[in-house]
Amino acid sequence: MLIATLVVVLLLPLAVTPRANAQSTPATTKAAAVIIETAALSEVVIHPQRELAASVMARNESKLSAEVSGVVLRWTAEAGSTVKKGEVLVVIDPVDFRLAVAQAQAAVDASLVRLKQAEQQLKRSQALVRQGFFSQEALHQRETEVALMRSERASQQAQLAVAQRQLAKATLRAPFAGSVMERLAQTGEAVVPGTVLYVIAETGAAEVSANIAPADVAGLRRASDLVFETRGQSYPLRLLRVGGTVSAPARTQEVRLGFAAGAAAKPPVPVGSDGRLLWSDPQPYLPAPLLVRRGEAIGVFVAQDKVARFVALPGAQEGRATAVALPAQTRVVVRGQATLQDGTAIE
């Protein structure tokens, strides 16, 4: 019994071997399909978070200068204090300007008297002409005198307005509600037009300023989650404008952003605060581990009708996430792509 079992075991390979050899004779053999894993593009893309250094800037930061010559009599606001629109900041000795106003007013009064006298003479001349006691030539002369008197009076009134304006300039007022950043006015100091007396920053309309590379401007415009982060707090922003010029040293453009509608009237952080401008890039990116190199190109494998197709991604770099513009429903190979070739059958 033992011998028979051994024979069967020994003979069995002899009977099977020729059949196996006979089945291996076809000229072409179909390659087995490669088993991989895919996922929809929308499930694997990422939106990288962008970050820029930013700071809160006053929309208006003005250097208030003297507009007339004179001696500073007094100043009213110290550095760091807040001022209201129209509040007096500096008073320059107004005596000379008041004298100029009085002189101009006297000239206006005198011209008015001369004008009235010339108009009365013209009326008498017109009556005499009607009676035949006055020539037309003499009447024209009276009319010319009245016109000259009216022109002189207008000139004197203009000079009075100039003198009054100079007197008003002797008092320097805040052009807007703001905070005094620097006081340069000194009591008793002689000043001339152009002498800076105060530096004031507007407090009611702060903006966030940052410098951005031109290549990132398009993504910033499309972003909907702009945030200014400082001291552990985040504040939503809205894009106001992008500078139209590129700075020469850094090759960047300045962008200005405003705080959300609820914080626009009163900035939530002080002017001068530093922080970070954050936003998510709306452009979808493929993670670096999904990318492979085939020849000189870097791209990704996608599944099309049980066949792997290699899609090259322009500008892709090894080890870095890459922007992608494929349809969201595209099936991307997320596992096993390292062994694939374009056209490989997959399951």
Coordinates of C-alpha atoms in Angstrom, one line a residue:
M1 CA 0.0 0.0 0.0
L2 CA 2.8 2.4 0.8
I3 CA 4.5 1.6 -2.5
A4 CA 1.4 2.4 -4.5
T5 CA 1.0 5.9 -2.9
L6 CA 4.6 6.6 -3.7
V7 CA 4.1 5.7 -7.3
V8 CA 1.1 7.9 -7.6
V9 CA 3.1 10.8 -6.2
L10 CA 6.0 10.1 -8.5
L11 CA 4.0 9.5 -11.6
L12 CA 1.7 12.4 -11.1
P13 CA 4.2 15.0 -12.0
L14 CA 5.1 13.0 -15.1
A15 CA 1.5 13.1 -16.2
V16 CA 1.0 16.8 -15.4
T17 CA 4.2 18.2 -16.8
P18 CA 3.6 17.8 -20.5
R19 CA 0.1 19.5 -20.2
A20 CA 1.7 22.5 -18.4
N21 CA 4.4 22.8 -21.1
A22 CA 1.7 22.6 -23.8
Q23 CA -0.2 25.6 -22.3
S24 CA 2.8 27.8 -22.2
T25 CA 3.4 27.8 -26.0
P26 CA 1.3 30.8 -27.2
A27 CA 3.5 33.6 -28.8
T28 CA 2.0 36.5 -26.7
T29 CA 1.0 36.5 -23.0
K30 CA -1.5 39.0 -21.6
A31 CA 0.1 41.0 -18.7
A32 CA -1.8 40.9 -15.4
A33 CA -3.6 44.1 -14.4
V34 CA -1.9 46.2 -11.7
I35 CA -4.0 46.8 -8.6
I36 CA -3.9 50.5 -7.5
E37 CA -6.0 52.9 -5.4
T38 CA -7.7 56.0 -6.8
A39 CA -9.7 58.9 -5.3
A40 CA -11.6 61.9 -6.8
L41 CA -9.5 65.0 -7.3
S42 CA -11.8 67.0 -5.1
E43 CA -11.0 64.7 -2.2
V44 CA -7.2 64.9 -2.4
V45 CA -6.5 68.5 -3.4
I46 CA -5.3 71.0 -0.8
H47 CA -5.5 74.8 -0.6
P48 CA -2.2 76.1 0.9
Q49 CA -2.5 78.9 3.4
R50 CA -0.6 82.0 2.3
E51 CA 1.0 84.4 4.8
L52 CA 2.5 87.9 4.6
A53 CA 3.8 90.3 7.2
A54 CA 1.3 93.1 7.6
S55 CA 0.8 96.2 9.7
V56 CA -2.1 98.5 10.5
M57 CA -1.7 101.9 8.9
A58 CA -3.7 105.1 9.2
R59 CA -5.5 106.0 6.0
N60 CA -4.3 109.6 6.6
E61 CA -1.1 110.5 8.3
S62 CA -0.6 114.2 7.9
K63 CA 2.3 116.5 8.6
L64 CA 0.6 119.8 9.6
S65 CA 2.8 122.8 8.7
A66 CA 2.5 126.5 9.3
E67 CA 1.0 128.4 6.3
V68 CA 2.1 131.8 7.5
S69 CA 5.1 133.4 9.1
G70 CA 5.0 134.4 12.8
V71 CA 5.7 133.5 16.4
V72 CA 3.9 130.6 18.1
L73 CA 1.8 131.9 20.9
R74 CA 0.5 128.6 22.2
W75 CA -0.1 125.0 21.3
T76 CA -2.9 122.8 22.8
A77 CA -2.3 119.1 22.1
E78 CA 0.6 116.9 23.3
A79 CA 2.0 113.8 21.5
G80 CA -0.2 110.7 22.2
S81 CA -3.4 112.7 22.8
T82 CA -6.5 112.5 20.6
V83 CA -8.0 115.5 18.8
K84 CA -11.3 116.2 17.2
K85 CA -11.8 117.5 13.7
G86 CA -11.5 121.3 13.7
E87 CA -9.8 121.4 17.2
V88 CA -7.3 124.2 17.6
L89 CA -3.7 122.9 17.7
V90 CA -1.4 126.0 17.3
V91 CA -2.0 129.7 17.5
I92 CA 0.5 132.0 15.7
D93 CA 0.6 135.7 16.7
P94 CA -2.3 137.2 14.7
V95 CA -1.6 140.9 15.4
D96 CA 0.0 141.6 12.0
F97 CA -2.8 139.7 10.2
R98 CA -5.5 141.6 12.0
L99 CA -3.9 144.9 11.0
A100 CA -3.8 143.7 7.4
V101 CA -7.5 142.9 7.6
A102 CA -8.3 146.3 9.0
Q103 CA -6.3 148.0 6.3
A104 CA -8.1 146.0 3.6
Q105 CA -11.5 146.7 5.1
A106 CA -10.7 150.4 5.1
A107 CA -9.8 150.3 1.4
V108 CA -13.1 148.5 0.6
D109 CA -15.0 151.2 2.5
A110 CA -13.2 154.0 0.7
S111 CA -13.9 152.4 -2.7
L112 CA -17.5 152.0 -1.8
V113 CA -17.8 155.7 -1.1
R114 CA -16.1 156.6 -4.4
L115 CA -18.4 154.2 -6.2
K116 CA -21.5 155.8 -4.7
Q117 CA -20.3 159.3 -5.6
A118 CA -19.6 158.2 -9.2
E119 CA -23.0 156.6 -9.5
Q120 CA -24.7 159.8 -8.3
Q121 CA -22.8 161.9 -10.8
L122 CA -23.8 159.5 -13.5
K123 CA -27.5 159.9 -12.6
R124 CA -27.2 163.7 -12.7
S125 CA -25.4 163.5 -16.1
Q126 CA -28.2 161.3 -17.5
A127 CA -30.8 163.9 -16.4
L128 CA -28.9 166.7 -18.0
V129 CA -28.5 164.8 -21.2
R130 CA -32.3 164.4 -21.4
Q131 CA -32.6 168.2 -20.9
G132 CA -30.0 168.9 -23.5
F133 CA -27.5 170.5 -21.1
F134 CA -24.9 167.6 -21.2
S135 CA -23.1 166.0 -24.1
Q136 CA -23.2 162.3 -24.9
E137 CA -19.4 162.2 -24.8
A138 CA -19.4 163.6 -21.2
L139 CA -22.0 161.0 -20.3
H140 CA -19.8 158.1 -21.6
Q141 CA -17.0 159.5 -19.5
R142 CA -19.2 159.3 -16.4
E143 CA -20.2 155.7 -17.2
T144 CA -16.6 154.8 -17.6
E145 CA -15.8 156.2 -14.2
V146 CA -18.6 154.2 -12.6
A147 CA -17.3 151.0 -14.2
L148 CA -13.7 151.7 -13.0
M149 CA -15.0 152.4 -9.5
R150 CA -16.9 149.0 -9.5
S151 CA -13.8 147.2 -10.6
E152 CA -11.7 148.9 -8.0
R153 CA -14.2 147.9 -5.3
A154 CA -14.1 144.3 -6.5
S155 CA -10.3 144.3 -6.3
Q156 CA -10.4 145.8 -2.8
Q157 CA -12.9 143.1 -1.6
A158 CA -10.6 140.4 -3.0
Q159 CA -7.7 141.9 -1.0
L160 CA -9.8 141.9 2.1
A161 CA -10.7 138.2 1.5
V162 CA -6.9 137.4 1.2
A163 CA -6.2 139.2 4.4
Q164 CA -9.0 137.4 6.2
R165 CA -7.7 134.1 5.0
Q166 CA -4.2 134.9 6.2
L167 CA -5.6 135.7 9.6
A168 CA -7.5 132.3 9.6
K169 CA -4.2 130.5 8.8
A170 CA -2.7 131.9 11.9
T171 CA -4.8 129.3 13.8
L172 CA -3.8 125.7 12.9
R173 CA -6.7 123.3 13.3
A174 CA -7.0 119.5 13.1
P175 CA -8.2 118.5 9.6
F176 CA -9.7 115.2 10.9
A177 CA -10.2 113.3 14.2
G178 CA -7.0 111.6 15.0
S179 CA -4.1 110.9 17.3
V180 CA -1.1 113.1 17.7
M181 CA 2.0 111.2 16.7
E182 CA 4.5 114.0 17.1
R183 CA 4.4 117.6 18.3
L184 CA 7.1 119.9 16.9
A185 CA 5.5 123.3 17.8
Q186 CA 7.3 125.3 20.5
T187 CA 5.9 128.4 22.3
G188 CA 7.8 131.5 21.3
E189 CA 9.4 129.8 18.2
A190 CA 9.4 131.8 14.9
V191 CA 8.0 129.8 12.1
V192 CA 7.7 130.2 8.3
P193 CA 5.4 128.6 5.8
G194 CA 6.3 124.9 5.5
T195 CA 7.5 124.5 9.1
V196 CA 6.1 121.2 10.4
L197 CA 4.2 121.7 13.7
Y198 CA 2.3 118.4 14.2
V199 CA 2.1 114.9 12.8
I200 CA -1.4 113.4 13.1
A201 CA -2.7 110.0 12.2
E202 CA -6.4 109.5 11.5
T203 CA -7.9 107.1 13.9
G204 CA -11.3 106.4 12.3
A205 CA -10.2 104.8 9.1
A206 CA -7.3 102.4 9.6
E207 CA -6.1 100.0 6.8
V208 CA -3.9 96.9 6.8
S209 CA -0.9 97.2 4.5
A210 CA 1.2 94.3 3.1
N211 CA 3.7 93.7 0.3
I212 CA 2.9 90.8 -2.0
A213 CA 4.7 89.2 -5.0
P214 CA 3.0 89.9 -8.3
A215 CA 2.5 86.2 -8.9
D216 CA 0.3 85.9 -5.8
V217 CA -2.0 88.9 -6.6
A218 CA -4.5 86.9 -8.6
G219 CA -5.0 84.4 -5.8
L220 CA -5.4 87.2 -3.2
R221 CA -8.1 88.8 -5.3
R222 CA -10.0 85.5 -5.4
A223 CA -9.6 84.7 -1.7
S224 CA -12.7 85.0 0.5
D225 CA -11.1 84.3 3.9
L226 CA -8.7 87.2 4.3
V227 CA -7.7 87.6 8.0
F228 CA -5.3 89.8 10.0
E229 CA -3.8 88.0 12.9
T230 CA -2.0 89.8 15.8
R231 CA -1.5 88.9 19.4
G232 CA -3.4 85.7 19.1
Q233 CA -6.5 87.4 17.7
S234 CA -7.9 87.2 14.2
Y235 CA -9.9 89.9 12.4
P236 CA -11.6 89.4 9.0
L237 CA -10.5 91.7 6.2
R238 CA -11.7 92.8 2.8
L239 CA -9.4 93.7 -0.1
L240 CA -9.5 97.5 -0.9
R241 CA -6.9 98.0 -3.6
V242 CA -3.7 96.7 -5.1
G243 CA -0.8 99.0 -6.0
G244 CA -0.3 99.4 -9.7
T245 CA 3.5 99.6 -9.5
V246 CA 6.2 97.1 -8.5
S247 CA 8.8 98.3 -6.0
A248 CA 12.3 98.0 -7.5
P249 CA 14.3 96.5 -4.6
A250 CA 11.9 93.8 -3.4
R251 CA 9.8 93.3 -6.6
T252 CA 6.6 93.4 -4.7
Q253 CA 3.3 95.3 -4.8
E254 CA 1.6 97.0 -1.9
V255 CA -1.9 95.9 -1.0
R256 CA -4.4 97.7 1.3
L257 CA -7.2 95.9 3.1
G258 CA -9.9 97.2 5.3
F259 CA -11.4 95.6 8.4
A260 CA -14.9 94.0 8.1
A261 CA -17.9 96.2 8.0
G262 CA -18.6 96.1 11.7
A263 CA -15.0 97.3 12.5
A264 CA -14.6 99.8 9.7
A265 CA -15.7 102.8 11.8
K266 CA -13.5 101.9 14.8
P267 CA -10.4 99.8 14.1
P268 CA -10.2 96.8 16.5
V269 CA -6.4 97.2 16.8
P270 CA -4.4 100.4 17.2
V271 CA -2.7 102.0 14.3
G272 CA 0.9 100.8 14.0
S273 CA 0.1 97.2 15.1
D274 CA 2.1 94.5 13.4
G275 CA 0.8 91.0 12.5
R276 CA 0.2 88.6 9.6
L277 CA -2.1 88.6 6.7
L278 CA -3.5 85.1 6.1
W279 CA -5.6 83.6 3.4
S280 CA -6.2 80.2 1.8
D281 CA -5.2 80.0 -1.9
P282 CA -8.4 79.3 -3.9
Q283 CA -6.3 77.5 -6.5
P284 CA -6.4 73.7 -5.8
Y285 CA -3.0 72.0 -5.4
L286 CA -2.0 68.3 -5.5
P287 CA 0.2 67.1 -2.6
A288 CA 3.8 66.3 -3.4
P289 CA 3.5 62.5 -2.6
L290 CA 1.1 62.0 -5.5
L291 CA 3.5 63.3 -8.1
V292 CA 5.8 61.1 -10.1
R293 CA 8.5 61.8 -12.8
R294 CA 8.3 60.2 -16.2
G295 CA 11.1 61.2 -18.5
E296 CA 11.6 65.0 -18.3
A297 CA 8.0 65.6 -17.1
I298 CA 6.5 65.6 -13.6
G299 CA 2.8 64.9 -13.2
V300 CA 0.1 62.6 -11.9
F301 CA -1.5 59.4 -13.0
V302 CA -5.3 59.4 -13.5
A303 CA -7.6 56.5 -14.2
Q304 CA -9.4 56.4 -17.6
D305 CA -11.4 53.4 -18.6
K306 CA -9.3 50.9 -16.5
V307 CA -6.1 52.4 -18.0
A308 CA -3.6 54.6 -16.2
R309 CA -2.8 57.9 -18.0
F310 CA 0.1 60.1 -17.1
V311 CA -0.8 63.8 -17.0
A312 CA 2.1 66.2 -17.0
L313 CA 1.7 69.3 -14.8
P314 CA 3.5 72.4 -16.2
G315 CA 5.8 74.0 -13.6
A316 CA 5.6 71.1 -11.2
Q317 CA 8.6 70.5 -9.0
E318 CA 9.6 67.5 -7.0
G319 CA 8.8 67.6 -3.4
R320 CA 6.4 70.5 -3.7
A321 CA 2.7 70.7 -4.0
T322 CA 1.6 71.7 -7.5
A323 CA -1.4 73.7 -8.9
V324 CA -3.8 71.5 -10.9
A325 CA -6.6 72.5 -13.3
L326 CA -8.2 69.1 -13.9
P327 CA -12.0 68.5 -13.5
A328 CA -13.0 67.8 -9.9
Q329 CA -14.4 64.4 -10.7
T330 CA -11.1 63.1 -12.2
R331 CA -10.0 59.9 -10.5
V332 CA -6.4 60.4 -9.4
V333 CA -4.1 57.4 -8.5
V334 CA -3.2 57.8 -4.9
R335 CA -1.5 54.5 -4.3
G336 CA 0.7 52.4 -6.5
Q337 CA 1.5 55.2 -9.0
A338 CA 5.3 54.7 -8.6
T339 CA 5.1 51.4 -10.7
L340 CA 2.8 52.7 -13.4
Q341 CA 3.5 53.7 -17.0
D342 CA 1.2 55.6 -19.3
G343 CA -1.3 53.1 -20.7
T344 CA -0.9 50.4 -18.0
A345 CA -4.0 48.4 -17.4
I346 CA -5.4 48.9 -13.9
E347 CA -8.2 47.4 -11.7

